[in-house]
Short mmCIF file of C-alpha atoms in Angstrom, two decimals:
data_model
loop_
_atom_site.label_atom_id
_atom_site.label_comp_id
_atom_site.label_asym_id
_atom_site.label_seq_id
_atom_site.Cartn_x
_atom_site.Cartn_y
_atom_site.Cartn_z
CA MET A 1 161.68 59.75 103.32
CA THR A 2 159.35 62.11 105.22
CA SER A 3 155.95 60.59 105.89
CA ILE A 4 152.67 62.41 105.16
CA SER A 5 150.49 63.14 108.19
CA SER A 6 147.85 60.54 108.79
CA GLY A 7 145.36 63.41 109.64
CA SER A 8 144.97 64.47 105.96
CA PRO A 9 142.24 62.77 103.91
CA ALA A 10 143.59 60.41 101.35
CA GLY A 11 147.03 61.25 102.59
CA LEU A 12 147.01 64.84 101.18
CA ASP A 13 149.01 67.68 102.66
CA PRO A 14 146.63 69.88 104.78
CA ARG A 15 148.08 72.93 103.13
CA ILE A 16 146.63 71.80 99.83
CA GLY A 17 143.19 71.43 101.41
CA ARG A 18 143.33 74.92 102.84
CA LEU A 19 144.39 76.27 99.43
CA GLU A 20 141.47 74.51 97.75
CA ARG A 21 138.99 75.93 100.25
CA HIS A 22 140.47 79.41 99.76
CA ILE A 23 140.20 79.11 95.98
CA GLN A 24 136.61 77.88 96.32
CA ALA A 25 135.73 80.89 98.52
CA LEU A 26 137.34 83.25 96.01
CA MET A 27 135.38 81.68 93.17
CA GLU A 28 132.13 82.05 95.12
CA GLU A 29 132.93 85.72 95.79
CA LEU A 30 133.70 86.21 92.10
CA HIS A 31 130.43 84.57 91.07
CA GLN A 32 128.53 86.69 93.60
CA ALA A 33 130.25 89.86 92.39
CA ARG A 34 129.37 88.99 88.81
CA TYR A 35 125.78 88.26 89.86
CA ASP A 36 125.56 91.55 91.77
CA GLN A 37 127.07 93.42 88.82
CA ARG A 38 124.60 91.86 86.40
CA ARG A 39 121.73 92.53 88.80
CA ASP A 40 122.78 96.17 89.16
CA THR A 41 123.10 96.46 85.38
CA LEU A 42 119.51 95.22 84.97
CA THR A 43 117.95 96.98 87.98
CA ASP A 44 116.49 100.46 88.44
CA ALA A 45 118.42 101.88 91.39
CA LEU A 46 115.46 103.78 92.88
CA THR A 47 112.62 101.28 92.73
CA GLY A 48 114.40 97.92 92.56
CA VAL A 49 112.44 96.77 89.51
CA GLY A 50 114.10 96.11 86.18
CA ASN A 51 115.42 98.80 83.88
CA ARG A 52 115.34 99.27 80.10
CA LEU A 53 118.10 96.69 79.52
CA ALA A 54 116.16 94.16 81.58
CA LEU A 55 113.09 94.84 79.44
CA ILE A 56 115.05 94.36 76.20
CA ASN A 57 116.61 91.12 77.45
CA ALA A 58 113.22 89.79 78.55
CA TYR A 59 111.71 90.76 75.21
CA ASN A 60 114.46 89.02 73.26
CA ASP A 61 113.95 85.85 75.34
CA ALA A 62 110.18 86.03 74.77
CA GLN A 63 110.61 86.47 71.02
CA ALA A 64 113.00 83.53 70.91
CA ALA A 65 110.34 81.43 72.67
CA THR A 66 107.77 82.67 70.14
CA ALA A 67 110.01 81.48 67.31
CA GLN A 68 109.87 78.01 68.94
CA GLY A 69 106.07 78.02 68.96
CA ALA A 70 105.08 80.01 72.06
CA ALA A 71 102.48 82.77 71.93
CA PRO A 72 103.89 86.29 71.35
CA PRO A 73 104.58 88.56 74.34
CA ALA A 74 102.55 91.64 75.26
CA LEU A 75 103.84 94.98 76.48
CA LEU A 76 102.06 97.31 78.88
CA LEU A 77 103.49 100.82 78.94
CA LEU A 78 102.22 103.24 81.57
CA ASN A 79 102.87 106.85 82.45
CA LEU A 80 101.68 108.44 85.69
CA ASP A 81 99.00 111.11 85.25
CA GLY A 82 99.90 114.52 86.65
CA PHE A 83 103.22 113.34 88.11
CA LYS A 84 105.11 116.49 87.12
CA ALA A 85 102.67 118.69 89.05
CA LEU A 86 102.87 116.32 92.03
CA LYS A 87 106.64 116.48 91.95
CA ASN A 88 106.64 120.28 91.82
CA SER A 89 104.24 120.55 94.74
CA ALA A 90 105.42 117.70 96.96
CA GLY A 91 109.17 117.83 96.29
CA HIS A 92 111.77 115.36 95.01
CA ALA A 93 111.85 113.11 98.09
CA ALA A 94 108.08 112.64 98.01
CA ALA A 95 108.21 112.05 94.26
CA ASP A 96 110.76 109.27 94.78
CA GLN A 97 108.53 107.73 97.44
CA ILE A 98 105.61 107.81 94.99
CA LEU A 99 107.68 106.03 92.32
CA VAL A 100 108.81 103.33 94.77
CA THR A 101 105.21 102.76 95.91
CA VAL A 102 103.96 102.62 92.32
CA ALA A 103 106.62 100.04 91.44
CA MET A 104 105.58 97.89 94.42
CA ARG A 105 101.92 98.10 93.48
CA ILE A 106 102.61 97.16 89.88
CA LYS A 107 104.61 94.11 91.02
CA SER A 108 101.77 93.08 93.32
CA ALA A 109 99.29 93.14 90.42
CA VAL A 110 101.23 91.09 87.83
CA ARG A 111 102.08 87.41 87.51
CA ASP A 112 105.35 85.82 88.68
CA ASN A 113 106.84 85.57 85.20
CA ASP A 114 105.88 89.10 84.12
CA VAL A 115 108.83 91.50 84.00
CA VAL A 116 108.24 94.89 85.65
CA THR A 117 110.61 97.70 84.61
CA ARG A 118 111.03 101.43 85.04
CA LEU A 119 112.21 103.13 81.87
CA GLY A 120 112.92 106.50 83.49
CA GLY A 121 111.03 109.34 85.10
CA ASP A 122 107.46 108.21 85.75
CA GLU A 123 107.31 105.70 82.91
CA PHE A 124 106.99 101.98 83.66
CA ALA A 125 106.72 98.97 81.38
CA VAL A 126 105.59 95.40 81.99
CA LEU A 127 106.52 92.60 79.59
CA LEU A 128 104.10 89.68 79.67
CA PRO A 129 105.59 86.57 77.98
CA ALA A 130 103.29 84.43 75.82
CA THR A 131 100.18 86.46 76.63
CA PRO A 132 97.11 87.06 74.43
CA GLN A 133 95.50 90.51 74.34
CA SER A 134 92.52 89.57 76.52
CA ARG A 135 94.80 88.33 79.29
CA ALA A 136 97.14 91.32 78.96
CA THR A 137 94.13 93.64 79.20
CA ALA A 138 93.06 91.95 82.42
CA VAL A 139 96.55 92.36 83.92
CA GLY A 140 96.65 96.00 82.80
CA ASN A 141 93.30 96.77 84.42
CA ARG A 142 94.47 95.04 87.59
CA ILE A 143 97.50 97.36 87.65
CA LEU A 144 95.29 100.43 87.21
CA ALA A 145 93.09 99.24 90.06
CA ALA A 146 96.16 98.73 92.27
CA LEU A 147 97.21 102.33 91.63
CA GLU A 148 93.83 103.81 92.63
CA PRO A 149 94.27 104.05 96.43
CA ASN A 150 95.96 107.17 97.76
CA ILE A 151 99.68 107.03 98.52
CA ASP A 152 100.56 108.05 102.08
CA LEU A 153 103.38 110.60 102.20
CA GLY A 154 103.30 111.20 105.92
CA ASN A 155 102.01 114.75 106.07
CA ASN A 156 99.51 114.14 103.31
CA SER A 157 98.40 111.60 100.75
CA VAL A 158 98.13 111.76 96.99
CA ARG A 159 96.42 109.80 94.28
CA CYS A 160 98.52 108.93 91.26
CA GLY A 161 96.66 107.20 88.44
CA ALA A 162 98.19 106.19 85.14
CA SER A 163 97.52 106.09 81.43
CA MET A 164 98.42 102.78 79.82
CA GLY A 165 99.11 101.52 76.32
CA LEU A 166 99.02 97.86 75.26
CA ARG A 167 100.75 96.30 72.27
CA ILE A 168 101.03 92.62 71.34
CA ALA A 169 104.41 91.94 69.72
CA GLU A 170 104.69 90.77 66.14
CA ALA A 171 107.51 88.79 64.58
CA HIS A 172 109.05 91.80 62.85
CA HIS A 173 109.08 94.00 65.97
CA SER A 174 112.28 95.14 67.58
CA ALA A 175 112.06 96.18 71.22
CA GLU A 176 112.06 99.84 70.15
CA ASP A 177 109.26 99.20 67.64
CA LEU A 178 107.18 97.62 70.38
CA LEU A 179 107.86 100.49 72.80
CA GLN A 180 107.02 103.10 70.16
CA GLU A 181 103.68 101.56 69.28
CA ALA A 182 102.76 101.00 72.94
CA ASP A 183 103.64 104.66 73.50
CA LEU A 184 101.21 105.70 70.74
CA ALA A 185 98.47 103.72 72.47
CA MET A 186 99.38 105.34 75.79
CA GLU A 187 99.11 108.81 74.24
CA GLU A 188 95.65 107.90 72.98
CA SER A 189 94.75 106.88 76.52
CA LYS A 190 95.82 110.29 77.84
CA ASN A 191 93.90 112.06 75.09
CA GLU A 192 90.72 110.14 75.96
CA GLY A 193 90.73 111.17 79.62
CA ARG A 194 93.58 109.33 81.34
CA ASN A 195 93.56 106.52 83.92
CA LYS A 196 92.57 103.93 81.37
CA LEU A 197 94.08 101.26 79.14
CA LYS A 198 94.17 101.68 75.39
CA ALA A 199 95.26 98.93 73.00
CA PHE A 200 97.34 99.85 69.98
CA ASP A 201 95.36 100.62 66.83
CA PRO A 202 97.26 100.37 63.50
CA GLY A 203 95.14 103.27 62.27
CA THR A 204 96.77 105.48 64.92
CA LEU A 205 100.21 104.68 63.54
CA HIS A 206 99.02 105.42 60.00
CA ALA A 207 97.53 108.72 61.15
CA ARG A 208 100.78 109.65 62.91
CA GLN A 209 102.83 108.78 59.82
CA LEU A 210 100.44 110.81 57.70
CA GLN A 211 100.72 113.69 60.15
CA ARG A 212 104.52 113.63 59.89
CA GLN A 213 104.23 113.64 56.11
CA ILE A 214 101.81 116.58 56.21
CA VAL A 215 104.09 118.52 58.56
CA GLY A 216 107.08 118.02 56.27
CA GLU A 217 105.10 119.06 53.21
CA LEU A 218 103.52 122.02 55.02
CA ARG A 219 106.91 123.27 56.17
CA ASP A 220 108.05 123.14 52.54
CA ALA A 221 104.82 124.81 51.43
CA ILE A 222 105.44 127.82 53.69
CA ARG A 223 108.88 128.29 52.17
CA SER A 224 108.05 127.54 48.54
CA GLU A 225 104.97 129.77 47.98
CA GLN A 226 102.41 126.96 47.92
CA LEU A 227 100.29 128.81 50.48
CA VAL A 228 97.87 131.47 49.27
CA LEU A 229 95.54 133.89 51.00
CA TYR A 230 91.88 134.31 50.10
CA TYR A 231 90.05 137.48 51.15
CA GLN A 232 86.45 137.98 52.27
CA PRO A 233 84.93 141.44 52.83
CA ILE A 234 83.46 142.77 56.07
CA VAL A 235 80.81 145.31 55.19
CA GLU A 236 79.03 148.25 56.82
CA LEU A 237 75.38 147.19 56.74
CA ALA A 238 73.89 150.65 56.28
CA THR A 239 76.03 151.69 53.30
CA GLY A 240 77.54 148.53 51.81
CA ARG A 241 80.99 150.09 52.25
CA ILE A 242 83.85 147.64 52.81
CA GLU A 243 85.36 148.28 56.23
CA GLY A 244 87.63 145.27 56.47
CA THR A 245 88.72 142.04 54.86
CA GLU A 246 89.58 138.74 56.50
CA ALA A 247 92.66 136.90 55.24
CA LEU A 248 91.97 133.15 55.01
CA VAL A 249 94.87 130.80 54.27
CA ARG A 250 94.66 127.99 51.71
CA TRP A 251 97.24 125.39 50.69
CA ASN A 252 97.69 125.03 46.95
CA HIS A 253 99.19 121.54 47.06
CA PRO A 254 101.06 120.50 43.88
CA GLU A 255 99.39 117.06 43.84
CA HIS A 256 96.14 117.43 45.80
CA GLY A 257 95.07 120.89 44.69
CA LEU A 258 93.51 123.46 46.99
CA ILE A 259 93.42 122.23 50.60
CA MET A 260 91.16 124.04 53.09
CA PRO A 261 92.56 125.21 56.44
CA ASP A 262 90.49 122.81 58.57
CA GLN A 263 92.57 120.00 57.05
CA PHE A 264 96.01 121.35 57.94
CA ILE A 265 95.62 123.98 60.69
CA PRO A 266 94.94 121.34 63.42
CA VAL A 267 98.11 119.51 62.36
CA ALA A 268 100.09 122.75 62.46
CA GLU A 269 98.74 123.47 65.95
CA ALA A 270 99.49 119.97 67.23
CA THR A 271 103.08 119.94 65.94
CA GLY A 272 104.21 123.48 66.74
CA LEU A 273 104.29 124.59 63.10
CA ILE A 274 101.43 127.04 63.67
CA ALA A 275 103.81 129.83 64.74
CA GLU A 276 105.72 129.72 61.45
CA LEU A 277 102.47 129.51 59.51
CA GLY A 278 101.07 132.46 61.47
CA ARG A 279 104.11 134.62 60.70
CA TRP A 280 103.70 133.90 57.00
CA VAL A 281 100.00 134.86 57.07
CA LEU A 282 100.75 138.04 59.04
CA ARG A 283 103.48 139.30 56.72
CA THR A 284 101.69 138.31 53.52
CA ALA A 285 98.39 139.92 54.54
CA VAL A 286 100.00 143.16 55.72
CA ARG A 287 102.05 143.40 52.54
CA GLN A 288 98.90 142.91 50.46
CA LEU A 289 97.07 145.65 52.34
CA ARG A 290 99.92 148.04 51.65
CA GLU A 291 99.80 147.14 47.93
CA TRP A 292 96.05 147.83 47.79
CA ARG A 293 96.53 151.19 49.44
CA GLN A 294 99.26 152.17 46.98
CA ASP A 295 97.50 150.90 43.85
CA PRO A 296 95.52 153.80 42.30
CA ALA A 297 92.80 151.35 41.22
CA THR A 298 92.10 150.27 44.82
CA ALA A 299 93.44 153.14 46.92
CA GLY A 300 89.97 154.69 47.22
CA HIS A 301 89.00 152.01 49.73
CA ASP A 302 90.04 152.49 53.34
CA PHE A 303 89.64 149.23 55.25
CA SER A 304 91.52 147.11 57.75
CA MET A 305 93.07 143.67 57.42
CA ARG A 306 91.84 140.87 59.70
CA ILE A 307 93.95 137.79 60.49
CA ASN A 308 93.33 134.94 62.92
CA VAL A 309 95.53 134.51 65.98
CA SER A 310 96.27 131.10 67.50
CA ALA A 311 96.90 130.11 71.11
CA ALA A 312 100.56 129.58 70.20
CA ASP A 313 100.78 133.22 69.08
CA LEU A 314 99.54 134.52 72.43
CA GLN A 315 101.97 132.22 74.24
CA SER A 316 104.94 133.50 72.20
CA LEU A 317 107.00 136.33 73.66
CA GLU A 318 108.07 137.29 70.13
CA PHE A 319 104.55 137.69 68.71
CA VAL A 320 104.10 141.35 69.62
CA ASP A 321 107.46 142.16 68.03
CA ASP A 322 106.49 140.18 64.91
CA VAL A 323 103.31 142.27 64.55
CA SER A 324 105.14 145.55 65.15
CA GLU A 325 107.89 144.70 62.66
CA ALA A 326 105.44 143.55 59.96
CA LEU A 327 103.54 146.84 60.18
CA ALA A 328 106.72 148.92 60.24
CA GLU A 329 108.13 147.15 57.17
CA GLU A 330 105.02 148.09 55.18
CA SER A 331 104.70 151.58 56.75
CA LEU A 332 101.18 150.83 57.99
CA ALA A 333 99.53 152.27 61.10
CA PRO A 334 98.71 149.69 63.81
CA GLU A 335 94.97 150.39 63.57
CA SER A 336 95.00 149.05 60.00
CA LEU A 337 95.40 145.54 61.42
CA VAL A 338 92.77 143.65 63.44
CA LEU A 339 93.70 140.38 65.13
CA GLU A 340 90.87 137.87 65.48
CA LEU A 341 91.21 135.77 68.62
CA THR A 342 89.92 132.28 67.99
CA GLU A 343 88.22 130.26 70.69
CA SER A 344 91.30 128.08 71.20
CA ALA A 345 93.41 131.22 71.62
CA ILE A 346 91.37 132.83 74.40
CA ILE A 347 90.24 129.81 76.43
CA HIS A 348 93.44 129.68 78.52
CA ASN A 349 93.20 133.35 79.59
CA ASN A 350 96.41 132.95 81.61
CA GLU A 351 98.97 135.54 82.64
CA LEU A 352 101.04 135.32 79.45
CA ASP A 353 97.92 135.60 77.28
CA ARG A 354 96.82 138.72 79.17
CA TYR A 355 100.31 140.22 78.91
CA THR A 356 100.40 139.65 75.14
CA LEU A 357 96.92 141.10 74.64
CA ALA A 358 97.72 144.15 76.75
CA SER A 359 100.93 144.69 74.75
CA LEU A 360 99.02 144.44 71.47
CA GLN A 361 96.45 146.91 72.76
CA ARG A 362 99.23 149.36 73.67
CA LEU A 363 100.68 148.87 70.20
CA GLY A 364 97.35 150.05 68.76
CA VAL A 365 96.19 147.06 66.70
CA GLY A 366 92.54 146.07 66.83
CA LEU A 367 91.52 142.99 68.83
CA GLU A 368 88.41 140.98 68.02
CA ILE A 369 86.80 137.88 69.49
CA ASP A 370 86.00 135.45 66.65
CA ASP A 371 83.03 133.03 66.61
CA PHE A 372 81.52 134.57 69.72
CA GLY A 373 78.77 132.43 71.23
CA ALA A 374 80.21 129.11 70.05
CA GLY A 375 81.89 126.58 72.31
CA TYR A 376 83.70 128.07 75.28
CA SER A 377 83.15 131.71 74.38
CA SER A 378 81.03 133.52 76.96
CA MET A 379 79.84 136.95 77.93
CA GLY A 380 82.57 137.05 80.56
CA TYR A 381 85.20 137.51 77.86
CA LEU A 382 83.58 140.75 76.74
CA ARG A 383 84.59 142.44 79.98
CA LYS A 384 87.78 140.58 80.87
CA LEU A 385 89.70 140.83 77.61
CA PRO A 386 91.01 144.09 76.10
CA VAL A 387 89.10 143.63 72.84
CA ASP A 388 87.44 146.20 70.57
CA ARG A 389 85.06 144.05 68.56
CA VAL A 390 83.06 140.85 68.70
CA LYS A 391 82.39 138.65 65.68
CA VAL A 392 79.16 136.78 66.42
CA ASP A 393 79.08 133.16 65.29
CA ARG A 394 77.15 132.35 62.12
CA GLN A 395 74.82 129.89 63.86
CA PHE A 396 72.71 132.77 65.23
CA VAL A 397 72.11 134.42 61.86
CA LYS A 398 71.36 131.05 60.29
CA GLU A 399 68.15 130.76 62.32
CA LEU A 400 66.78 134.13 61.16
CA GLY A 401 63.47 133.61 59.36
CA LYS A 402 62.99 130.13 60.82
CA ASP A 403 62.04 131.20 64.34
CA SER A 404 59.93 134.29 65.04
CA THR A 405 61.70 134.88 68.36
CA GLN A 406 65.21 134.74 66.89
CA LEU A 407 65.42 138.43 65.95
CA GLY A 408 64.56 139.46 69.51
CA PHE A 409 67.26 137.12 70.78
CA LEU A 410 69.82 138.66 68.41
CA ALA A 411 68.75 142.13 69.53
CA ALA A 412 69.53 141.12 73.12
CA ILE A 413 72.99 139.89 72.11
CA GLN A 414 73.61 143.13 70.22
CA GLN A 415 72.53 145.14 73.26
CA VAL A 416 74.97 143.26 75.51
CA ILE A 417 77.80 143.84 73.05
CA ARG A 418 76.99 147.54 72.87
CA SER A 419 76.67 147.86 76.65
CA CYS A 420 80.24 146.61 76.92
CA GLY A 421 81.38 149.42 74.60
CA LEU A 422 82.20 147.06 71.73
CA ASP A 423 81.36 146.83 68.04
CA GLY A 424 79.67 143.70 66.70
CA ILE A 425 80.31 141.96 63.38
CA TRP A 426 77.71 139.38 62.38
CA GLU A 427 78.93 136.32 60.45
CA GLY A 428 77.04 134.09 58.05
CA ILE A 429 74.84 136.66 56.30
CA GLU A 430 73.62 135.00 53.11
CA THR A 431 70.53 137.02 52.09
CA ALA A 432 69.40 140.61 51.80
CA GLU A 433 66.58 139.83 54.25
CA GLN A 434 69.06 138.75 56.92
CA ALA A 435 71.15 141.89 56.39
CA GLU A 436 68.06 144.14 56.66
CA ALA A 437 66.82 142.36 59.79
CA LEU A 438 70.17 142.81 61.52
CA LEU A 439 70.32 146.45 60.49
CA SER A 440 66.85 146.97 61.98
CA ILE A 441 68.06 145.97 65.47
CA GLY A 442 71.12 148.21 65.40
CA CYS A 443 73.76 145.84 64.01
CA THR A 444 76.34 147.79 62.04
CA SER A 445 78.71 145.29 60.37
CA GLY A 446 78.39 141.94 58.66
CA GLN A 447 80.22 139.23 56.77
CA GLY A 448 78.96 136.37 54.65
CA TYR A 449 78.27 135.06 51.17
CA TYR A 450 75.64 137.76 50.56
CA PHE A 451 78.49 140.29 50.40
CA GLY A 452 81.06 137.99 48.84
CA LYS A 453 82.75 134.62 49.10
CA PRO A 454 86.47 134.37 49.93
CA LEU A 455 88.42 135.18 46.77
CA PRO A 456 92.09 134.84 45.78
CA GLU A 457 94.10 138.06 45.65
CA ALA A 458 93.73 138.73 41.92
CA GLU A 459 89.93 138.34 41.92
CA PHE A 460 89.49 140.33 45.12
CA THR A 461 91.68 143.12 43.73
CA ALA A 462 89.56 143.23 40.57
CA GLN A 463 86.42 143.43 42.69
CA LEU A 464 87.86 146.32 44.71
CA ALA A 465 88.71 148.14 41.49
CA ARG A 466 85.23 147.90 39.97
CA GLN A 467 82.79 148.41 42.85
CA ASP A 468 82.25 150.80 45.73
CA ALA A 469 79.59 148.89 47.66
CA TRP A 470 78.82 145.28 48.61
CA PRO A 471 76.99 143.44 47.29
CA ALA A 472 77.61 144.74 43.79
#
């Protein structure tokens, strides 16, 4: 019988030992490969922090601990302020460097057991296990402070602050629920001026849900004839002749009754529905003007239709075509329509706005600044914009009779308007004395309850049929 070498431990064949060591090395490589694969699966390739899957896993672990009696986790969600502009100006390589630096600074500001992740783009999230709101707020503010110093890019340096939302998890929350509500808080932070932390407010969620409900109902209202137009006359002060009428939209809600525009116009503007609403107002108002001109009972009046124009209208390349087509369909001359530019529509005064206004001017429609003298409106607009008329805000007329110097002040405004070659329409006239005072300083046109309140189509048509001058 062949003897086993005395050099092998316990009398084993050395070949078996080598095989065992080889198998052990292979197993270690396999474990390392699996570890690397899992790490790569949970890691953001650019910054080295965790990714969305890492956040979800950490959240699930934290919620499991909460179910065993631990405090609930907190989530900080942050988005870099002005990152898109920085990326466009500095380039992709510099933008990547900014993101890497931001990730490092966030990690330096959090605790060892906090999980830092990048969700994509310039959005980062930090999960804080078993953390009350006061402690999470302190960590969030420490992150914001860490982001304050400029980031050195070699040739230059940039500052990249962040807006942050905070949400404490509740038992019913999924990871997506938590992210969504932290995102709402982050949006509130941006709206309030950026570079700050904002904790989630349940009222914000309710308002957003209500907004979505209003948008859905308003979209249906546009298509199901729930919207109506009211009309208010614009009058020549010297004669009482009607020279125009402003179309004012109302929502005749099937459950809530008549809803005024200040309750739904802001929602339409914020959600992009304002363009569809504006097209409806345009076509409905122009069609009504054509009907008045063809009706023998009202054809004796020759006046223009005024409608309000939003910022979204001026930013739409299709708006000029919409106006041209609406007029052509009703066989109306362009000068029969006057577009009132609201303050929010003219404040941008960018290249596209100027292009749209110039195109409308070439088309031949009237252009009018609405609520002049309120908010951002200034004398500079009188010369820069291709407008024909200025509608002076009602606040100026309101003071007539209360201050002996007010009429002289209004006369100065009227003189400026005239010196710019424009016509002025004065809003808010409620008494004969106010109308006479304005007429005495050279004002030619007015609008207000003294001449008539906004009326629905049927009542306004009846008024046109029975009277030649305003007030009756």
